[in-house]
PDB file of C-alpha atoms in Angstrom:
ATOM      1  CA  MET Z   1       0.000   0.000   0.000  1.00 47.00           C
ATOM      2  CA  GLY Z   2       1.227   3.558  -0.716  1.00 49.00           C
ATOM      3  CA  GLU Z   3       1.804   6.249   1.822  1.00 48.00           C
ATOM      4  CA  SER Z   4      -1.521   7.810   0.806  1.00 46.00           C
ATOM      5  CA  ALA Z   5      -3.376   4.850   2.188  1.00 47.00           C
ATOM      6  CA  LYS Z   6      -4.735   5.675   5.601  1.00 49.00           C
ATOM      7  CA  ARG Z   7      -5.397   3.276   8.372  1.00 50.00           C
ATOM      8  CA  ILE Z   8      -9.053   3.293   9.322  1.00 44.00           C
ATOM      9  CA  GLU Z   9      -9.513   3.102  13.060  1.00 45.00           C
ATOM     10  CA  PRO Z  10     -12.671   1.400  14.340  1.00 41.00           C
ATOM     11  CA  PRO Z  11     -15.086   3.757  16.090  1.00 41.00           C
ATOM     12  CA  ILE Z  12     -14.804   3.871  19.854  1.00 42.00           C
ATOM     13  CA  GLU Z  13     -17.928   2.336  21.359  1.00 52.00           C
ATOM     14  CA  ARG Z  14     -19.522   4.366  24.119  1.00 59.00           C
ATOM     15  CA  LYS Z  15     -19.829   2.191  27.201  1.00 65.00           C
ATOM     16  CA  ARG Z  16     -23.413   1.477  28.196  1.00 73.00           C
ATOM     17  CA  ALA Z  17     -24.799   2.744  31.495  1.00 74.00           C
ATOM     18  CA  SER Z  18     -25.068  -0.719  33.089  1.00 74.00           C
ATOM     19  CA  ALA Z  19     -21.468  -1.678  32.251  1.00 79.00           C
ATOM     20  CA  LEU Z  20     -20.123   1.730  33.267  1.00 79.00           C
ATOM     21  CA  LEU Z  21     -21.737   1.589  36.709  1.00 82.00           C
ATOM     22  CA  LEU Z  22     -20.684  -2.004  37.347  1.00 83.00           C
ATOM     23  CA  ASP Z  23     -17.084  -1.372  36.258  1.00 85.00           C
ATOM     24  CA  LEU Z  24     -16.940   1.762  38.399  1.00 84.00           C
ATOM     25  CA  CYS Z  25     -18.229  -0.108  41.433  1.00 85.00           C
ATOM     26  CA  ARG Z  26     -15.811  -3.032  40.974  1.00 86.00           C
ATOM     27  CA  ALA Z  27     -12.844  -0.657  40.659  1.00 86.00           C
ATOM     28  CA  TRP Z  28     -13.823   1.439  43.675  1.00 88.00           C
ATOM     29  CA  PRO Z  29     -10.891   1.511  46.141  1.00 88.00           C
ATOM     30  CA  ALA Z  30     -12.878   1.824  49.391  1.00 88.00           C
ATOM     31  CA  ASP Z  31     -15.378  -0.426  51.204  1.00 90.00           C
ATOM     32  CA  ARG Z  32     -18.084   2.249  51.052  1.00 89.00           C
ATOM     33  CA  ILE Z  33     -19.152   4.611  48.278  1.00 86.00           C
ATOM     34  CA  ALA Z  34     -20.232   8.165  49.126  1.00 86.00           C
ATOM     35  CA  ILE Z  35     -23.001   9.616  46.953  1.00 83.00           C
ATOM     36  CA  GLY Z  36     -20.889  12.740  46.372  1.00 83.00           C
ATOM     37  CA  ASP Z  37     -17.890  10.710  45.207  1.00 84.00           C
ATOM     38  CA  LEU Z  38     -20.157   8.716  42.907  1.00 82.00           C
ATOM     39  CA  MET Z  39     -21.464  11.969  41.411  1.00 80.00           C
ATOM     40  CA  ASN Z  40     -17.938  13.188  40.730  1.00 79.00           C
ATOM     41  CA  ALA Z  41     -16.915   9.886  39.138  1.00 78.00           C
ATOM     42  CA  LEU Z  42     -19.922   9.843  36.792  1.00 74.00           C
ATOM     43  CA  GLY Z  43     -19.065  13.207  35.250  1.00 65.00           C
ATOM     44  CA  ASP Z  44     -21.271  14.520  32.436  1.00 60.00           C
ATOM     45  CA  ARG Z  45     -23.702  11.602  32.628  1.00 60.00           C
ATOM     46  CA  GLY Z  46     -24.275  12.227  36.322  1.00 63.00           C
ATOM     47  CA  TYR Z  47     -28.039  12.926  36.405  1.00 80.00           C
ATOM     48  CA  GLY Z  48     -29.220   9.762  34.685  1.00 83.00           C
ATOM     49  CA  LEU Z  49     -26.563   7.423  36.046  1.00 83.00           C
ATOM     50  CA  LEU Z  50     -26.884   8.660  39.611  1.00 84.00           C
ATOM     51  CA  MET Z  51     -30.670   8.273  39.569  1.00 87.00           C
ATOM     52  CA  LEU Z  52     -30.207   4.814  38.050  1.00 86.00           C
ATOM     53  CA  ALA Z  53     -27.811   3.813  40.836  1.00 82.00           C
ATOM     54  CA  LEU Z  54     -30.156   5.159  43.532  1.00 83.00           C
ATOM     55  CA  ALA Z  55     -33.315   3.541  42.126  1.00 84.00           C
ATOM     56  CA  LEU Z  56     -31.937   0.054  41.426  1.00 82.00           C
ATOM     57  CA  PRO Z  57     -31.719  -1.137  45.080  1.00 79.00           C
ATOM     58  CA  ASN Z  58     -35.490  -0.666  45.353  1.00 78.00           C
ATOM     59  CA  LEU Z  59     -36.077  -2.706  42.204  1.00 77.00           C
ATOM     60  CA  ILE Z  60     -33.435  -5.389  42.756  1.00 71.00           C
ATOM     61  CA  PRO Z  61     -33.491  -6.178  46.501  1.00 60.00           C
ATOM     62  CA  ALA Z  62     -30.017  -6.474  48.012  1.00 53.00           C
ATOM     63  CA  PRO Z  63     -28.561  -6.281  51.508  1.00 50.00           C
ATOM     64  CA  ILE Z  64     -28.012  -2.521  51.832  1.00 54.00           C
ATOM     65  CA  PRO Z  65     -29.009  -1.869  55.473  1.00 50.00           C
ATOM     66  CA  GLY Z  66     -30.724   1.425  56.216  1.00 48.00           C
ATOM     67  CA  LEU Z  67     -30.823   2.767  52.664  1.00 53.00           C
ATOM     68  CA  SER Z  68     -34.158   1.533  51.329  1.00 52.00           C
ATOM     69  CA  GLY Z  69     -36.117   4.328  53.009  1.00 57.00           C
ATOM     70  CA  VAL Z  70     -33.803   7.211  52.098  1.00 64.00           C
ATOM     71  CA  LEU Z  71     -32.732   6.586  48.498  1.00 74.00           C
ATOM     72  CA  GLY Z  72     -35.754   8.433  47.159  1.00 79.00           C
ATOM     73  CA  THR Z  73     -34.768  11.735  48.812  1.00 84.00           C
ATOM     74  CA  PRO Z  74     -31.667  12.412  46.663  1.00 86.00           C
ATOM     75  CA  ILE Z  75     -33.696  11.647  43.520  1.00 89.00           C
ATOM     76  CA  ILE Z  76     -36.292  14.238  44.591  1.00 90.00           C
ATOM     77  CA  ILE Z  77     -33.512  16.820  44.927  1.00 89.00           C
ATOM     78  CA  LEU Z  78     -31.974  15.781  41.591  1.00 89.00           C
ATOM     79  CA  ALA Z  79     -35.370  16.192  39.926  1.00 92.00           C
ATOM     80  CA  ALA Z  80     -35.671  19.679  41.456  1.00 92.00           C
ATOM     81  CA  MET Z  81     -32.202  20.582  40.148  1.00 89.00           C
ATOM     82  CA  MET Z  82     -33.195  19.370  36.690  1.00 89.00           C
ATOM     83  CA  LEU Z  83     -36.431  21.353  36.869  1.00 91.00           C
ATOM     84  CA  VAL Z  84     -34.670  24.656  37.583  1.00 90.00           C
ATOM     85  CA  GLY Z  85     -32.056  23.989  34.914  1.00 85.00           C
ATOM     86  CA  TYR Z  86     -28.855  23.055  36.727  1.00 83.00           C
ATOM     87  CA  PRO Z  87     -26.513  21.539  34.082  1.00 78.00           C
ATOM     88  CA  GLN Z  88     -24.928  19.166  36.628  1.00 78.00           C
ATOM     89  CA  PRO Z  89     -26.347  17.467  39.737  1.00 80.00           C
ATOM     90  CA  VAL Z  90     -26.116  19.456  42.976  1.00 79.00           C
ATOM     91  CA  LEU Z  91     -26.877  17.828  46.326  1.00 81.00           C
ATOM     92  CA  PRO Z  92     -26.630  19.108  49.907  1.00 85.00           C
ATOM     93  CA  ARG Z  93     -23.485  18.108  51.780  1.00 87.00           C
ATOM     94  CA  ALA Z  94     -25.434  15.900  54.199  1.00 86.00           C
ATOM     95  CA  ILE Z  95     -26.679  13.771  51.293  1.00 82.00           C
ATOM     96  CA  ARG Z  96     -23.363  13.824  49.392  1.00 84.00           C
ATOM     97  CA  GLU Z  97     -21.681  12.355  52.473  1.00 86.00           C
ATOM     98  CA  ARG Z  98     -24.111   9.443  52.783  1.00 82.00           C
ATOM     99  CA  THR Z  99     -22.395   6.184  51.952  1.00 83.00           C
ATOM    100  CA  MET Z 100     -23.436   2.740  50.777  1.00 81.00           C
ATOM    101  CA  PRO Z 101     -21.502  -0.537  51.032  1.00 83.00           C
ATOM    102  CA  ARG Z 102     -19.522  -1.098  47.841  1.00 86.00           C
ATOM    103  CA  ALA Z 103     -20.042  -4.878  47.937  1.00 85.00           C
ATOM    104  CA  ALA Z 104     -23.823  -4.520  48.290  1.00 81.00           C
ATOM    105  CA  MET Z 105     -23.956  -1.965  45.493  1.00 81.00           C
ATOM    106  CA  GLU Z 106     -21.922  -4.303  43.275  1.00 85.00           C
ATOM    107  CA  ALA Z 107     -24.379  -7.114  44.068  1.00 84.00           C
ATOM    108  CA  VAL Z 108     -27.304  -4.914  42.985  1.00 81.00           C
ATOM    109  CA  LEU Z 109     -25.611  -3.908  39.732  1.00 83.00           C
ATOM    110  CA  ALA Z 110     -24.484  -7.474  38.956  1.00 85.00           C
ATOM    111  CA  ARG Z 111     -28.054  -8.748  39.354  1.00 85.00           C
ATOM    112  CA  ALA Z 112     -29.509  -5.893  37.314  1.00 83.00           C
ATOM    113  CA  GLN Z 113     -26.881  -5.855  34.552  1.00 82.00           C
ATOM    114  CA  PRO Z 114     -28.296  -8.724  32.399  1.00 84.00           C
ATOM    115  CA  TRP Z 115     -31.772  -7.247  32.037  1.00 82.00           C
ATOM    116  CA  LEU Z 116     -30.416  -3.699  31.773  1.00 83.00           C
ATOM    117  CA  ALA Z 117     -28.194  -4.939  28.949  1.00 82.00           C
ATOM    118  CA  ARG Z 118     -31.252  -6.421  27.202  1.00 82.00           C
ATOM    119  CA  LEU Z 119     -33.023  -3.073  27.550  1.00 82.00           C
ATOM    120  CA  GLU Z 120     -29.984  -1.245  26.194  1.00 79.00           C
ATOM    121  CA  ARG Z 121     -29.907  -3.452  23.062  1.00 81.00           C
ATOM    122  CA  PHE Z 122     -33.087  -1.689  21.950  1.00 81.00           C
ATOM    123  CA  VAL Z 123     -31.670   1.769  22.656  1.00 84.00           C
ATOM    124  CA  ARG Z 124     -30.969   4.204  19.824  1.00 86.00           C
ATOM    125  CA  PRO Z 125     -28.460   6.635  21.356  1.00 83.00           C
ATOM    126  CA  GLY Z 126     -28.557  10.256  20.303  1.00 83.00           C
ATOM    127  CA  THR Z 127     -32.123  10.325  18.948  1.00 86.00           C
ATOM    128  CA  LEU Z 128     -33.304  12.620  21.773  1.00 85.00           C
ATOM    129  CA  ARG Z 129     -32.020  16.182  21.641  1.00 82.00           C
ATOM    130  CA  LEU Z 130     -30.421  17.073  24.962  1.00 78.00           C
ATOM    131  CA  PRO Z 131     -30.219  19.463  26.681  1.00 76.00           C
ATOM    132  CA  HIS Z 132     -33.843  20.369  25.926  1.00 84.00           C
ATOM    133  CA  ARG Z 133     -35.953  22.276  28.446  1.00 87.00           C
ATOM    134  CA  GLY Z 134     -39.219  20.604  27.445  1.00 89.00           C
ATOM    135  CA  VAL Z 135     -37.714  17.157  27.953  1.00 88.00           C
ATOM    136  CA  GLU Z 136     -36.016  18.190  31.194  1.00 89.00           C
ATOM    137  CA  ILE Z 137     -39.159  19.750  32.691  1.00 92.00           C
ATOM    138  CA  THR Z 138     -41.328  16.739  31.763  1.00 91.00           C
ATOM    139  CA  ALA Z 139     -38.758  14.318  33.158  1.00 91.00           C
ATOM    140  CA  ALA Z 140     -38.176  16.359  36.309  1.00 92.00           C
ATOM    141  CA  LEU Z 141     -41.869  16.630  37.221  1.00 93.00           C
ATOM    142  CA  LEU Z 142     -42.590  12.925  36.721  1.00 91.00           C
ATOM    143  CA  LEU Z 143     -39.330  11.887  38.381  1.00 92.00           C
ATOM    144  CA  GLY Z 144     -40.101  14.091  41.383  1.00 92.00           C
ATOM    145  CA  ILE Z 145     -43.527  12.502  41.874  1.00 92.00           C
ATOM    146  CA  ASN Z 146     -42.183   8.966  41.479  1.00 90.00           C
ATOM    147  CA  ALA Z 147     -39.228   9.645  43.772  1.00 90.00           C
ATOM    148  CA  THR Z 148     -41.641  10.972  46.409  1.00 89.00           C
ATOM    149  CA  LEU Z 149     -43.673   7.763  46.120  1.00 87.00           C
ATOM    150  CA  LEU Z 150     -40.435   5.792  46.351  1.00 84.00           C
ATOM    151  CA  ALA Z 151     -39.491   7.590  49.579  1.00 83.00           C
ATOM    152  CA  LEU Z 152     -42.890   7.001  51.212  1.00 83.00           C
ATOM    153  CA  PRO Z 153     -43.510   3.833  53.256  1.00 79.00           C
ATOM    154  CA  ILE Z 154     -46.168   2.446  50.901  1.00 80.00           C
ATOM    155  CA  PRO Z 155     -46.507  -1.355  51.236  1.00 81.00           C
ATOM    156  CA  PHE Z 156     -45.506  -3.001  47.927  1.00 81.00           C
ATOM    157  CA  GLY Z 157     -45.205   0.509  46.515  1.00 80.00           C
ATOM    158  CA  ASN Z 158     -41.480   0.626  45.692  1.00 81.00           C
ATOM    159  CA  PRO Z 159     -41.125  -1.533  42.538  1.00 84.00           C
ATOM    160  CA  ALA Z 160     -43.354   0.524  40.206  1.00 89.00           C
ATOM    161  CA  PRO Z 161     -41.723   3.960  40.754  1.00 90.00           C
ATOM    162  CA  ALA Z 162     -38.268   2.356  40.950  1.00 87.00           C
ATOM    163  CA  LEU Z 163     -38.785   0.692  37.546  1.00 90.00           C
ATOM    164  CA  ALA Z 164     -40.069   3.973  36.108  1.00 91.00           C
ATOM    165  CA  ILE Z 165     -37.020   5.873  37.383  1.00 92.00           C
ATOM    166  CA  VAL Z 166     -34.647   3.201  36.053  1.00 90.00           C
ATOM    167  CA  VAL Z 167     -36.161   3.295  32.550  1.00 91.00           C
ATOM    168  CA  ILE Z 168     -36.169   7.095  32.251  1.00 91.00           C
ATOM    169  CA  SER Z 169     -32.626   7.212  33.646  1.00 90.00           C
ATOM    170  CA  VAL Z 170     -31.425   4.936  30.843  1.00 88.00           C
ATOM    171  CA  ALA Z 171     -33.378   7.044  28.326  1.00 89.00           C
ATOM    172  CA  LEU Z 172     -31.673  10.224  29.550  1.00 88.00           C
ATOM    173  CA  VAL Z 173     -28.197   8.673  29.706  1.00 85.00           C
ATOM    174  CA  GLU Z 174     -28.469   7.331  26.153  1.00 84.00           C
ATOM    175  CA  ALA Z 175     -30.519  10.295  24.812  1.00 85.00           C
ATOM    176  CA  ASP Z 176     -33.034   7.871  23.285  1.00 89.00           C
ATOM    177  CA  ARG Z 177     -36.267   9.513  22.105  1.00 90.00           C
ATOM    178  CA  ARG Z 178     -38.272   6.293  21.768  1.00 91.00           C
ATOM    179  CA  LEU Z 179     -37.290   5.004  25.207  1.00 91.00           C
ATOM    180  CA  PHE Z 180     -37.995   8.424  26.710  1.00 91.00           C
ATOM    181  CA  LEU Z 181     -41.577   8.352  25.396  1.00 92.00           C
ATOM    182  CA  VAL Z 182     -42.016   4.808  26.738  1.00 91.00           C
ATOM    183  CA  SER Z 183     -40.579   5.872  30.098  1.00 91.00           C
ATOM    184  CA  VAL Z 184     -43.070   8.748  30.382  1.00 92.00           C
ATOM    185  CA  ALA Z 185     -45.905   6.231  30.010  1.00 93.00           C
ATOM    186  CA  ILE Z 186     -44.282   3.979  32.647  1.00 92.00           C
ATOM    187  CA  LEU Z 187     -43.843   6.948  35.025  1.00 91.00           C
ATOM    188  CA  ILE Z 188     -47.529   7.835  34.723  1.00 93.00           C
ATOM    189  CA  ALA Z 189     -48.542   4.175  35.176  1.00 93.00           C
ATOM    190  CA  ALA Z 190     -46.334   3.914  38.288  1.00 92.00           C
ATOM    191  CA  ILE Z 191     -48.069   6.926  39.817  1.00 92.00           C
ATOM    192  CA  ALA Z 192     -51.461   5.347  39.102  1.00 93.00           C
ATOM    193  CA  ILE Z 193     -50.367   2.010  40.630  1.00 93.00           C
ATOM    194  CA  ASP Z 194     -49.139   3.590  43.871  1.00 91.00           C
ATOM    195  CA  VAL Z 195     -52.222   5.797  44.172  1.00 91.00           C
ATOM    196  CA  ALA Z 196     -54.377   2.683  43.717  1.00 93.00           C
ATOM    197  CA  ILE Z 197     -52.394   0.855  46.443  1.00 92.00           C
ATOM    198  CA  VAL Z 198     -52.913   3.778  48.845  1.00 90.00           C
ATOM    199  CA  LEU Z 199     -56.665   3.886  48.079  1.00 92.00           C
ATOM    200  CA  VAL Z 200     -56.976   0.135  48.693  1.00 91.00           C
ATOM    201  CA  ILE Z 201     -55.113   0.459  52.014  1.00 89.00           C
ATOM    202  CA  LEU Z 202     -57.327   3.364  53.061  1.00 88.00           C
ATOM    203  CA  GLY Z 203     -60.435   1.377  52.089  1.00 88.00           C
ATOM    204  CA  ILE Z 204     -59.322  -1.645  54.114  1.00 87.00           C
ATOM    205  CA  GLY Z 205     -58.495   0.594  57.070  1.00 84.00           C
ATOM    206  CA  ALA Z 206     -61.909   2.257  56.911  1.00 83.00           C
ATOM    207  CA  ARG Z 207     -63.648  -1.139  56.918  1.00 85.00           C
ATOM    208  CA  LEU Z 208     -61.611  -2.369  59.872  1.00 84.00           C
ATOM    209  CA  LEU Z 209     -62.522   0.776  61.815  1.00 81.00           C
ATOM    210  CA  GLY Z 210     -66.171   0.444  60.846  1.00 72.00           C
ATOM    211  CA  LEU Z 211     -66.164   3.701  58.914  1.00 65.00           C
ATOM    212  CA  ALA Z 212     -67.315   2.163  55.652  1.00 55.00           C
TER     213      ALA Z 212
END
């Protein structure tokens, strides 16, 4: 071949969200991971990946003592930051300093990775224009409601909002328009499911108290 011939380098594949989180967790040097350190490590994909990491333990049960009731609070704050237009996640120091066991987080991600990978095979990265205020406002409002439901002690109420947050997180990380539209429908359905659970509980309580 002549000197004019150029070597064609294969395109660099962008690592998927599931693999990126799992690799990051496995390479973490300490026994515990602080939410603030995780934010810094995730860089420009921080919003979606951080919400994904915080929602997964409620969807894939794992031994993370004391975190199941508080993981929704940071997502509420992240949704508020997104709503007002912060380009990067901003959390109060008290929440940034909260830690989770690295081994337990790795167990969650390892269990979730196969089905997240299947979801990601249908992703079309870059088809959703971001940043986009309409997308961000829609996502922030629905995420805030679902994160609030996630934080509340609703019996059997965690899986639906957790799934909704996971799906929209992947949609935002990969900037996938089709998955984003699907995730909006899932977010709305999750709200309806948790509201229905609360109404059923209230109805049962009223019958037990003889009020109905």
